[in-house]
Short mmCIF file of C-alpha atoms in Angstrom, two decimals:
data_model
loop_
_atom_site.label_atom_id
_atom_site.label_comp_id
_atom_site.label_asym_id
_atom_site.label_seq_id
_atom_site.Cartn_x
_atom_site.Cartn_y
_atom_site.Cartn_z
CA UNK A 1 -14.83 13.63 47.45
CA UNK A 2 -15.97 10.23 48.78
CA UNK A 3 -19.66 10.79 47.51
CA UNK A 4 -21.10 11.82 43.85
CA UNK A 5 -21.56 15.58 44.02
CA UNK A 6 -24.39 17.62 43.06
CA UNK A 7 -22.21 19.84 40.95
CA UNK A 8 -18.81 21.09 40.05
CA UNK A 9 -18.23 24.35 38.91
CA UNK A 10 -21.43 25.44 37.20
CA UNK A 11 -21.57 21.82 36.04
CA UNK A 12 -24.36 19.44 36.92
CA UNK A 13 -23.24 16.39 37.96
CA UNK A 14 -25.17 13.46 36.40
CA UNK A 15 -23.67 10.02 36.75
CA UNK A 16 -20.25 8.30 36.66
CA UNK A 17 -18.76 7.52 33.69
CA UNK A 18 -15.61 5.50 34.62
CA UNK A 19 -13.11 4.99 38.04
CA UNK A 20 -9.70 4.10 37.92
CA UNK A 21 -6.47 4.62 39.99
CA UNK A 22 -6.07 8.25 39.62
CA UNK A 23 -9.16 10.05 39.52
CA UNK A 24 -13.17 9.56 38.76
CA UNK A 25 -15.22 10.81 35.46
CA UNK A 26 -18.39 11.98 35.62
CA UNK A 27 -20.82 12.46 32.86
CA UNK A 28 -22.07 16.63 33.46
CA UNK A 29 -24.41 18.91 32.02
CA UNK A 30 -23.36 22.60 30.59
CA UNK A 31 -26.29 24.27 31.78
CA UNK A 32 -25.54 27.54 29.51
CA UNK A 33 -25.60 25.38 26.30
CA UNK A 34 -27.28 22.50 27.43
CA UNK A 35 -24.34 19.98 26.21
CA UNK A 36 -22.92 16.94 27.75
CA UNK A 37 -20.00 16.77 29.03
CA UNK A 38 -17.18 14.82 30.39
CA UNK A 39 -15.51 15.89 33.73
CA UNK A 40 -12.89 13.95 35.26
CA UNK A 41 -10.93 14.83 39.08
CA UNK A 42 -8.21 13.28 40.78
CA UNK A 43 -8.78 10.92 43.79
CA UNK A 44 -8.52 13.47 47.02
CA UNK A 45 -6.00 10.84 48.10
CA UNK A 46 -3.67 11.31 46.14
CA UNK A 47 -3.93 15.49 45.98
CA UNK A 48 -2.52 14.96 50.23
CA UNK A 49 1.28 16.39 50.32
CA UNK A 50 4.12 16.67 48.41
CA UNK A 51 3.63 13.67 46.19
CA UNK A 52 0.27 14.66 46.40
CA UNK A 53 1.10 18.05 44.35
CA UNK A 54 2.78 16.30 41.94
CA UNK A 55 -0.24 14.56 40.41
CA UNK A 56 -2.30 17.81 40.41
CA UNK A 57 0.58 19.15 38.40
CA UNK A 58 0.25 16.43 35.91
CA UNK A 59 -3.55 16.61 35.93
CA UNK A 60 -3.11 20.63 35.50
CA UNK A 61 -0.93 19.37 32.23
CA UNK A 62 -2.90 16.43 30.67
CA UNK A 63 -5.44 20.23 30.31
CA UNK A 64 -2.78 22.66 29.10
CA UNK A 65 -1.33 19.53 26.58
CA UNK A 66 -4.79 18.29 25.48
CA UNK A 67 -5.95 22.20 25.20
CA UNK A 68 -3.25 22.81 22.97
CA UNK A 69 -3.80 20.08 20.37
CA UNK A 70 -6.97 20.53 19.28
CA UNK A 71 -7.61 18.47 16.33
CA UNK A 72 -10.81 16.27 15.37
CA UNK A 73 -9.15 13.01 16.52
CA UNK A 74 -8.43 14.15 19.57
CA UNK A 75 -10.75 14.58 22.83
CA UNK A 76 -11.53 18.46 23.33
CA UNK A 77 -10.24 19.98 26.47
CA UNK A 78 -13.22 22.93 27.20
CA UNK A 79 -12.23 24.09 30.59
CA UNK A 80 -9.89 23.50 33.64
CA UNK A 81 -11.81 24.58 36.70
CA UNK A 82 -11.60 24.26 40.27
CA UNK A 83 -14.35 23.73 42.69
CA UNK A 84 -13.32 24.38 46.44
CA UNK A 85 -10.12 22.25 46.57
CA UNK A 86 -10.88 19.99 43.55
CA UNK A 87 -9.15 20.47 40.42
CA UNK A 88 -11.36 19.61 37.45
CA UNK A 89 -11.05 18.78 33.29
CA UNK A 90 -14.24 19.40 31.79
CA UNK A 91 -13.95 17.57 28.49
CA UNK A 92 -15.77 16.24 25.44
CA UNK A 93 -18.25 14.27 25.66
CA UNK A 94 -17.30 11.10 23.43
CA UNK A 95 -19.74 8.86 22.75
CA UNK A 96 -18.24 5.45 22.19
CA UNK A 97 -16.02 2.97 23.94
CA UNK A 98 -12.35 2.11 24.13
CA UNK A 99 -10.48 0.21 21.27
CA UNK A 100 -9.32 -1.89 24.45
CA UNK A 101 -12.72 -3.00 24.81
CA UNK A 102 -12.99 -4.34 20.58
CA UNK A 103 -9.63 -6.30 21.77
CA UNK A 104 -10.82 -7.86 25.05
CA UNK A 105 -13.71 -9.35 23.00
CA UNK A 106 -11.33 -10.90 20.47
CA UNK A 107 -12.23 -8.62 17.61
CA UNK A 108 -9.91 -10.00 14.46
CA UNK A 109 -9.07 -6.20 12.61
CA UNK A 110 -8.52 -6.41 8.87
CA UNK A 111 -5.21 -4.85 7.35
CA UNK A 112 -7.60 -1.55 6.23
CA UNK A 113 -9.03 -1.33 9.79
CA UNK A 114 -5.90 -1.40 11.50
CA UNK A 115 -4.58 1.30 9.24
CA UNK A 116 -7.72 3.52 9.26
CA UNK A 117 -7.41 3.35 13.24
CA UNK A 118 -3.78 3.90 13.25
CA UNK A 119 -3.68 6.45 10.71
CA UNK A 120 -6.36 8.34 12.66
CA UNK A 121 -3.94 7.70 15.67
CA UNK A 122 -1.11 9.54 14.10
CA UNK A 123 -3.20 12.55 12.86
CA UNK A 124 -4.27 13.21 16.31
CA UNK A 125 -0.48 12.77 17.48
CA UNK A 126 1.16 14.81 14.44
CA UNK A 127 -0.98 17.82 15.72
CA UNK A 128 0.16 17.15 19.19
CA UNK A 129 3.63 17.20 18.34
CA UNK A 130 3.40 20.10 16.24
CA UNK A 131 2.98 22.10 19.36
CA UNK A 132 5.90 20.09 21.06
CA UNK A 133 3.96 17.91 23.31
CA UNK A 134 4.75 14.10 23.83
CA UNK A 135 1.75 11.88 25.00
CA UNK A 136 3.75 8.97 26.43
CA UNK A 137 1.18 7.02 26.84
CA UNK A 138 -0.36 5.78 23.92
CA UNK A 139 -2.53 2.24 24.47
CA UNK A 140 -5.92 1.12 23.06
CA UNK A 141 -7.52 2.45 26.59
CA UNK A 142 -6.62 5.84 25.65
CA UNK A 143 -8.03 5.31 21.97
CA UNK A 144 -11.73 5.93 21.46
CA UNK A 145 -13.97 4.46 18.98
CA UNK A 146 -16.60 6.71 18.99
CA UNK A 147 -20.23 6.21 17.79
CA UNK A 148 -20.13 7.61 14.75
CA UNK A 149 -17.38 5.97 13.04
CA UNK A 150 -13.81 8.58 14.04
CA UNK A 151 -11.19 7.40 16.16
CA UNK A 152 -9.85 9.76 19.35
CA UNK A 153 -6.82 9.96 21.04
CA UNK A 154 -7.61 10.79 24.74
CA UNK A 155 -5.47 11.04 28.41
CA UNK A 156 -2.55 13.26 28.29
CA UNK A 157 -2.12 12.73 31.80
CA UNK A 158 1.21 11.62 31.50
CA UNK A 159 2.36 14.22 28.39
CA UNK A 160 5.64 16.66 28.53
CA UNK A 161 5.45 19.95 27.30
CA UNK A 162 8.96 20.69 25.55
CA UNK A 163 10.10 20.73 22.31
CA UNK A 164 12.07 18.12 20.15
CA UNK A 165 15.61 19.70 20.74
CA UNK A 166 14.94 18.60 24.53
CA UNK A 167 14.70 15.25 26.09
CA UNK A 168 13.38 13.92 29.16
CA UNK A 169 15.32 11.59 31.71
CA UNK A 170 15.21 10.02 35.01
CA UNK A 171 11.98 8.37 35.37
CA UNK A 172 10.25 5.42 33.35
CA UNK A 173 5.96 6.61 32.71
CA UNK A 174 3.68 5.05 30.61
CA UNK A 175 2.16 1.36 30.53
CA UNK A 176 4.94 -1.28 30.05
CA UNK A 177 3.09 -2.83 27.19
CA UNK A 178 3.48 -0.25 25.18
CA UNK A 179 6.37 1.82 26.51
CA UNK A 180 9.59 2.30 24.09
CA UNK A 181 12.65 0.87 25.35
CA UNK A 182 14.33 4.06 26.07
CA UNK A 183 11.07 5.14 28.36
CA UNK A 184 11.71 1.57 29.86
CA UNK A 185 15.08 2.50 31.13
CA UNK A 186 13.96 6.02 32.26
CA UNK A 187 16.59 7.37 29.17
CA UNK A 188 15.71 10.39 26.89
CA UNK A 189 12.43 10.34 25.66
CA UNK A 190 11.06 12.04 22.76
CA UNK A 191 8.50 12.07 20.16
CA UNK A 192 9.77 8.91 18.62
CA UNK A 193 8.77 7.42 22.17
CA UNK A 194 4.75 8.09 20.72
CA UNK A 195 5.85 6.16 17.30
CA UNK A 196 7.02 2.93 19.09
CA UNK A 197 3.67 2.87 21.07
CA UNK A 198 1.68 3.24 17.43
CA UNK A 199 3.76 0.87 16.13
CA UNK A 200 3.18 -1.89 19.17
CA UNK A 201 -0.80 -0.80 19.40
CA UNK A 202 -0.39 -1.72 15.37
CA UNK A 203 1.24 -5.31 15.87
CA UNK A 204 -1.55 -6.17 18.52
CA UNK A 205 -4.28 -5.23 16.20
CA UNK A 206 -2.37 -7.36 13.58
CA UNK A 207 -1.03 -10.61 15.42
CA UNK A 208 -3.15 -10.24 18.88
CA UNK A 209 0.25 -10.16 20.57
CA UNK A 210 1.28 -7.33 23.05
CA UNK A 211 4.69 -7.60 25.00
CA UNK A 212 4.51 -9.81 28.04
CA UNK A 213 6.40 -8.62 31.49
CA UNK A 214 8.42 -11.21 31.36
CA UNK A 215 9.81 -9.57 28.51
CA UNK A 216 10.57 -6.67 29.51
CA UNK A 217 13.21 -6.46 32.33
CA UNK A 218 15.59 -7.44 30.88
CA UNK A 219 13.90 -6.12 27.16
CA UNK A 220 14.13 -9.38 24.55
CA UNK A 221 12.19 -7.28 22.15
CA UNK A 222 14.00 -8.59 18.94
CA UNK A 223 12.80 -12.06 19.93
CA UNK A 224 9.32 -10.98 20.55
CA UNK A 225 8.72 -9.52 17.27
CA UNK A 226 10.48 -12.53 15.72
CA UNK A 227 8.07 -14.53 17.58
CA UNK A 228 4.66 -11.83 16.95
CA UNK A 229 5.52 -11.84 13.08
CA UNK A 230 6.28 -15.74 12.28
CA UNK A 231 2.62 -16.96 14.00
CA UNK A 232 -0.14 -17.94 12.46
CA UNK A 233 -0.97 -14.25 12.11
CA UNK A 234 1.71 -12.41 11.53
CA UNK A 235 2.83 -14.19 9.06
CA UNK A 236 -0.57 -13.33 6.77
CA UNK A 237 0.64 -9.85 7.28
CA UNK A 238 1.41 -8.11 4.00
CA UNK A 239 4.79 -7.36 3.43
CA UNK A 240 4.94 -3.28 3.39
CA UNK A 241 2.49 -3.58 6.39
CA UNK A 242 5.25 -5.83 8.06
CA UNK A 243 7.76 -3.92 7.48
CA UNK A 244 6.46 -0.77 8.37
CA UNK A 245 5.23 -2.47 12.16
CA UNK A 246 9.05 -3.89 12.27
CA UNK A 247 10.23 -0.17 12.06
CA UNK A 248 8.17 1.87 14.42
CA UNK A 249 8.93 -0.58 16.72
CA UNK A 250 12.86 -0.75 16.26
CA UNK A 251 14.54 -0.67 19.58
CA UNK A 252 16.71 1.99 17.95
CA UNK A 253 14.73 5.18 18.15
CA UNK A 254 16.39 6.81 15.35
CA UNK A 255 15.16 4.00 12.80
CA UNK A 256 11.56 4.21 13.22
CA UNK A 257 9.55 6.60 10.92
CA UNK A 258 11.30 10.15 11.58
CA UNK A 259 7.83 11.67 12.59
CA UNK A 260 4.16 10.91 12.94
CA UNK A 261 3.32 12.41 9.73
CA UNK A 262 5.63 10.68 7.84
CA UNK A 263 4.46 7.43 9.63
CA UNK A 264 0.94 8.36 8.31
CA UNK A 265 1.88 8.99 4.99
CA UNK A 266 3.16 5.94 4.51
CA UNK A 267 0.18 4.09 5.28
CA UNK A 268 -1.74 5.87 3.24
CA UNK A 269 0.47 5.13 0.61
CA UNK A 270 -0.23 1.22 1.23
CA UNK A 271 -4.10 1.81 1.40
CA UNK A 272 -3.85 3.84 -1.93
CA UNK A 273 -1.26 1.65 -3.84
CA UNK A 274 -3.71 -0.81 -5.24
CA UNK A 275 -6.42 1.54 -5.74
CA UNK A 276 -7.97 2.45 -9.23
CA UNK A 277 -8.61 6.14 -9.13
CA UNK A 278 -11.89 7.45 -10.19
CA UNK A 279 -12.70 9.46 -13.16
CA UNK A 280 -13.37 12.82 -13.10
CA UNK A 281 -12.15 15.31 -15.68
CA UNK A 282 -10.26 18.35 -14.84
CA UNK A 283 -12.72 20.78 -14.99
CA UNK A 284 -14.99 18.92 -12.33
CA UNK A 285 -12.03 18.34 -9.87
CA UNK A 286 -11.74 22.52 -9.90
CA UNK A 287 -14.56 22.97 -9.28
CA UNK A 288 -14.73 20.41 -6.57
CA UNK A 289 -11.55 21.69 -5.07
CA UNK A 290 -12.97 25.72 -5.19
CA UNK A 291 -15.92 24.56 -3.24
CA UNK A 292 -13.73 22.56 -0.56
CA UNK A 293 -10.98 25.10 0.22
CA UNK A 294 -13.73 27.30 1.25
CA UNK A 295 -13.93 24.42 4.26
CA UNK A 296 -10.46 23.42 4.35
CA UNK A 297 -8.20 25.89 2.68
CA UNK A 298 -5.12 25.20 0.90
CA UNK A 299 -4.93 21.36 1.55
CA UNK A 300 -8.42 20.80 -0.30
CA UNK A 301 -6.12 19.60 -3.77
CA UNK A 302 -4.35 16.77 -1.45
CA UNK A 303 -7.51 15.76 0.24
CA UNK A 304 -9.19 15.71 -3.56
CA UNK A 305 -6.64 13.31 -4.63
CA UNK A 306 -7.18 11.01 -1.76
CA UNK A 307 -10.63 10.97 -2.08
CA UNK A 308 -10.58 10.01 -5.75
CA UNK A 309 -8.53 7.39 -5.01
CA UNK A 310 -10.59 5.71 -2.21
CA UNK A 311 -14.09 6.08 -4.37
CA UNK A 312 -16.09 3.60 -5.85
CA UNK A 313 -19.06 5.74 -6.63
CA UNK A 314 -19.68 9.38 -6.95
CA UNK A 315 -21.79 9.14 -3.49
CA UNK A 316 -18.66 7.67 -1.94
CA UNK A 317 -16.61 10.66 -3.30
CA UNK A 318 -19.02 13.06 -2.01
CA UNK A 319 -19.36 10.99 1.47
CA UNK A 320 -15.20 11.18 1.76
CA UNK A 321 -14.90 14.41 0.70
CA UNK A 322 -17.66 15.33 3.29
CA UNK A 323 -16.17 14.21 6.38
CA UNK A 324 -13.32 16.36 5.66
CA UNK A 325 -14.98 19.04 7.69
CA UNK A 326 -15.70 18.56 11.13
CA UNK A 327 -18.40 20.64 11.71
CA UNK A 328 -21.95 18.42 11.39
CA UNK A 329 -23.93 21.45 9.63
CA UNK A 330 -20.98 22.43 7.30
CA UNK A 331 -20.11 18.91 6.47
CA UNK A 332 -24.20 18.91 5.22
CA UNK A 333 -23.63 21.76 2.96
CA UNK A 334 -20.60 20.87 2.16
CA UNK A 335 -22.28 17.23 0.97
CA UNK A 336 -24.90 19.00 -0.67
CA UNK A 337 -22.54 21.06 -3.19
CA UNK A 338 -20.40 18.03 -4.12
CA UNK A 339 -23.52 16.36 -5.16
CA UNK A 340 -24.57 18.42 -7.48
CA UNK A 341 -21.14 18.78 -8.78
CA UNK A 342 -20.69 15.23 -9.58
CA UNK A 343 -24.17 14.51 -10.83
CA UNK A 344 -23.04 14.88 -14.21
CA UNK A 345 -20.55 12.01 -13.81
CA UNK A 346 -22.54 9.55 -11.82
CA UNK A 347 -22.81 7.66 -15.64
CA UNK A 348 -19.67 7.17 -16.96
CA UNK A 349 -18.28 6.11 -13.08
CA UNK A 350 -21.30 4.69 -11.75
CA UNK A 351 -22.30 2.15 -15.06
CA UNK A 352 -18.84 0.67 -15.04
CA UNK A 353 -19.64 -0.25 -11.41
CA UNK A 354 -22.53 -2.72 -12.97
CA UNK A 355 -25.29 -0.34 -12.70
CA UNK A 356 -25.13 -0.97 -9.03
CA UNK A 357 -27.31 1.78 -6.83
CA UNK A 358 -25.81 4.63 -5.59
CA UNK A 359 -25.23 3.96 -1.80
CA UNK A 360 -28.23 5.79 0.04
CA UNK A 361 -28.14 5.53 4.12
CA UNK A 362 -29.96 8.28 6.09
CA UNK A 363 -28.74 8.71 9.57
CA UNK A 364 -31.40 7.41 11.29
CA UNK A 365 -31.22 4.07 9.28
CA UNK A 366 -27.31 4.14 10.14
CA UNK A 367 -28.42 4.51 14.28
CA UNK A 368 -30.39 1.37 13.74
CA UNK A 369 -28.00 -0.65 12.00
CA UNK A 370 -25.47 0.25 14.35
CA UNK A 371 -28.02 -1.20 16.96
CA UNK A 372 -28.36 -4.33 14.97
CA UNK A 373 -24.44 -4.75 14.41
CA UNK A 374 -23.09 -3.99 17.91
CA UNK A 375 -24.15 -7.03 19.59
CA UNK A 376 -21.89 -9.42 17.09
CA UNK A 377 -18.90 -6.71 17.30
CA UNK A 378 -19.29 -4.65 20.41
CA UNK A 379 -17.16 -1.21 19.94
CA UNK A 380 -15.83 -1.20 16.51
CA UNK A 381 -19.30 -1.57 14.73
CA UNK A 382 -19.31 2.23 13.77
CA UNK A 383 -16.17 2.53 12.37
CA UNK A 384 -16.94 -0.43 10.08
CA UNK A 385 -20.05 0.52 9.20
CA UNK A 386 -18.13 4.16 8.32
CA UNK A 387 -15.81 2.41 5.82
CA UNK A 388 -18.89 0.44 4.92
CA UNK A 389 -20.63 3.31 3.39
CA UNK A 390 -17.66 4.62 1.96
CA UNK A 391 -16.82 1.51 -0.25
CA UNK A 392 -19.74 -0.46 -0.92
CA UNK A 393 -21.84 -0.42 -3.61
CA UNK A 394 -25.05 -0.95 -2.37
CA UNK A 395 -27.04 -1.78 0.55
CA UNK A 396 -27.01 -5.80 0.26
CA UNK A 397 -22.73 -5.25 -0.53
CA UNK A 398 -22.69 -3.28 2.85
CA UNK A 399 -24.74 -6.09 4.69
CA UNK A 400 -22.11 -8.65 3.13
CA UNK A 401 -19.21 -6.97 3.96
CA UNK A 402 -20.42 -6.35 7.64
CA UNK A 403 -21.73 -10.04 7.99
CA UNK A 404 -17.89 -11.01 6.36
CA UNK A 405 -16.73 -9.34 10.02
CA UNK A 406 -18.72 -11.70 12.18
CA UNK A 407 -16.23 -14.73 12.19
CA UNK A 408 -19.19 -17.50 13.79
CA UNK A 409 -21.97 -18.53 10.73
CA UNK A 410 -24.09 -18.72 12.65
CA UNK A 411 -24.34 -14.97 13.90
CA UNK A 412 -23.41 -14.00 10.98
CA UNK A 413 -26.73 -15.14 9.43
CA UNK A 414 -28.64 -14.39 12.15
CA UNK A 415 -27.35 -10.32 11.53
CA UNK A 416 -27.90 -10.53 7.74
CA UNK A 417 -31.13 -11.67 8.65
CA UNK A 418 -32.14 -8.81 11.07
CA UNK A 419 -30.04 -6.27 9.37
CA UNK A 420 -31.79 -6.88 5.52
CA UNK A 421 -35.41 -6.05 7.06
CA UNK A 422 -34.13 -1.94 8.00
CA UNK A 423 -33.57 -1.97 3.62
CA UNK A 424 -36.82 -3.43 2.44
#
């Protein structure tokens, strides 16, 4: 297709979103549901011949891989579809921009950023490689910062079916940057190939340093992490944090964290090690856990615990406890019912807290600050202003903390400034 089509499939075809070496997206319309929609294609180019087959085998695959690890930090797969000789992904549509795109304009990530972004990371890939499928290439351009505050893996153009017992050889895929030594050298690859890509994604966010080509062939990664962690910035790295970066990307596969979940884990651990949990007696927490295993089932207790951890106020518990459900209506209800629960103990928590006000941000009100923030901090505005809501104590606290993120003065005032007028 040289020229936009009208349609694709029963898809309207509205506008392009993005064009890169492989294949086009366009932004569609679901005309039975009236939903946007993502649709990407391969360049007819590169469909021609044998080669040619080959990619519209792997595009065929980033579908059946994507399809098969659904999970709420991870880009929906609705349909693979074919319109005369084009092969098609029709996809979520996810508005937001790449985490690329918060590092090309210099973005400095706090320690909890980078682990509330990596930690989403490794949710998205523990599902994948629950159902045995390897992504292989894991960079900031395939993670999404979406609009309203999650994180989404996306692309599993390059991903292998197979399951752990298996390995794959012979051929080196991925982006260099980010590629595990072993994929570098075309050797067995395997899930722990995903963990050294977290890991480097993790150090960049940290330090601002990615792996250069020059180091790569032959690899000197020992000396580039020796180099990454002793700067200016890497060496204000907390030590656990440090370590753990160190590990995922060990050149030896078998010492990095043994899976994705366990790599998770332990950053929640360091978020949750210096928290002071927040009050609630026993009876309140069963009844808090009854009403969210009727969302979330049997890991409601666990995702309790967290979320008593994390809390400042009793509208932050009910805000965490909230987004455990991805569904927008059910997360309302859901929000509703913890409210009420924890009325009772909005005192005892909430005084302690200096009497501050209980955090109070309608959605509309969010839309506009997000307006107001985005031109100091381009794409990762709505995940701060997510964590925002979660920890801060009131509306000037959330200003403060967002204005802290806006490194010039100067800006800095002039968004406090804008920013205070959507609260008076």
């Amino acid at each position: 297709m040289t020229s936009q089509p009208d349609m694709l499939g029963k898809y309207h075809i509205q506008t392009v979103l993005g064009k890169g070496a492989m294949g086009i997206v366009y932004l569609g319309l679901d005309p039975d549901i009236d939903r946007k929609v993502a649709i990407k294609v391969l360049h007819p180019h590169l469909c021609e011949g044998e080669a040619g087959q080959d990619f519209v085998r792997r595009f065929r695959r980033e579908a059946q891989a994507a399809a098969r690890s659904f999970h709420s930090n991870i880009v929906t797969v609705f349909e693979l579809g074919k319109h005369g000789n084009t092969d098609f992904i029709v996809m979520e549509y996810v508005e937001g921009e790449e985490l690329q795109d918060a590092i090309n304009c210099n973005y400095r990530f706090s320690e909890d950023e980078v682990i509330f972004i990596v930690s989403s990371i490794l949710k998205a890939l523990a599902a994948a490689h629950a159902q045995g499928i390897i992504h292989r290439d894991i960079k900031p351009a395939n993670i999404l910062l979406t609009d309203d505050g999650n994180v989404k893996v996306a692309d599993f153009g390059v991903a292998k079916l197979n399951s752990f017992d298996q390995t794959m050889q012979g051929s080196a895929v991925g982006t260099p940057s980010y590629m595990s030594p072993e994929s570098l050298k075309g050797q067995a690859v395997t899930h722990l190939t995903d963990i050294y890509s977290v890991g480097a994604i993790m150090l960049q966010l940290l330090t601002g340093e990615r792996i250069k080509a020059d180091k790569l062939y032959p690899l000197k990664l020992a000396e580039f992490m020796t180099e990454s962690l002793n700067g200016d910035r890497g060496l204000k790295i907390s030590p656990k944090l440090r370590a753990l970066v160190s590990q995922a990307m060990s050149e030896d596969a078998n010492s990095r964290p043994e899976t994705a979940l366990s790599f998770y884990q332990q950053l929640e651990k360091l978020s949750t090690d210096n928290a002071v949990s927040f009050q609630c007696d026993d009876e309140t927490q069963q009844k808090l856990v009854s009403v969210l295993a009727a969302y979330v089932g049997p890991i409601a207790p666990m995702l309790l615990k967290n979320a008593l951890l994390k809390a400042k106020t009793t509208e932050a518990l009910a805000n965490i406890l909230s987004q455990s459900v991805d569904d927008s209506e059910e997360s309302e209800e859901l929000l509703e019912q913890v409210q009420k629960i924890v009325k009772k103990i909005s005192f005892s928590n909430d005084h302690s807290m200096n009497n501050s006000q209980l955090l109070i941000c309608d959605a509309a009100t969010q839309e506009k600050l997000l307006a107001v923030l985005r031109p100091f901090l381009g794409p990762i505005s709505p995940v701060l202003i997510k964590k925002g809501l979660l920890h801060a104590r009131d509306h000037q606290s959330l200003l403060a903390t967002l204005a802290s993120a806006i490194n010039d003065d100067k800006e800095s005032q002039e968004f406090l400034l804008e920013a205070r007028q959507l609260f008076c």
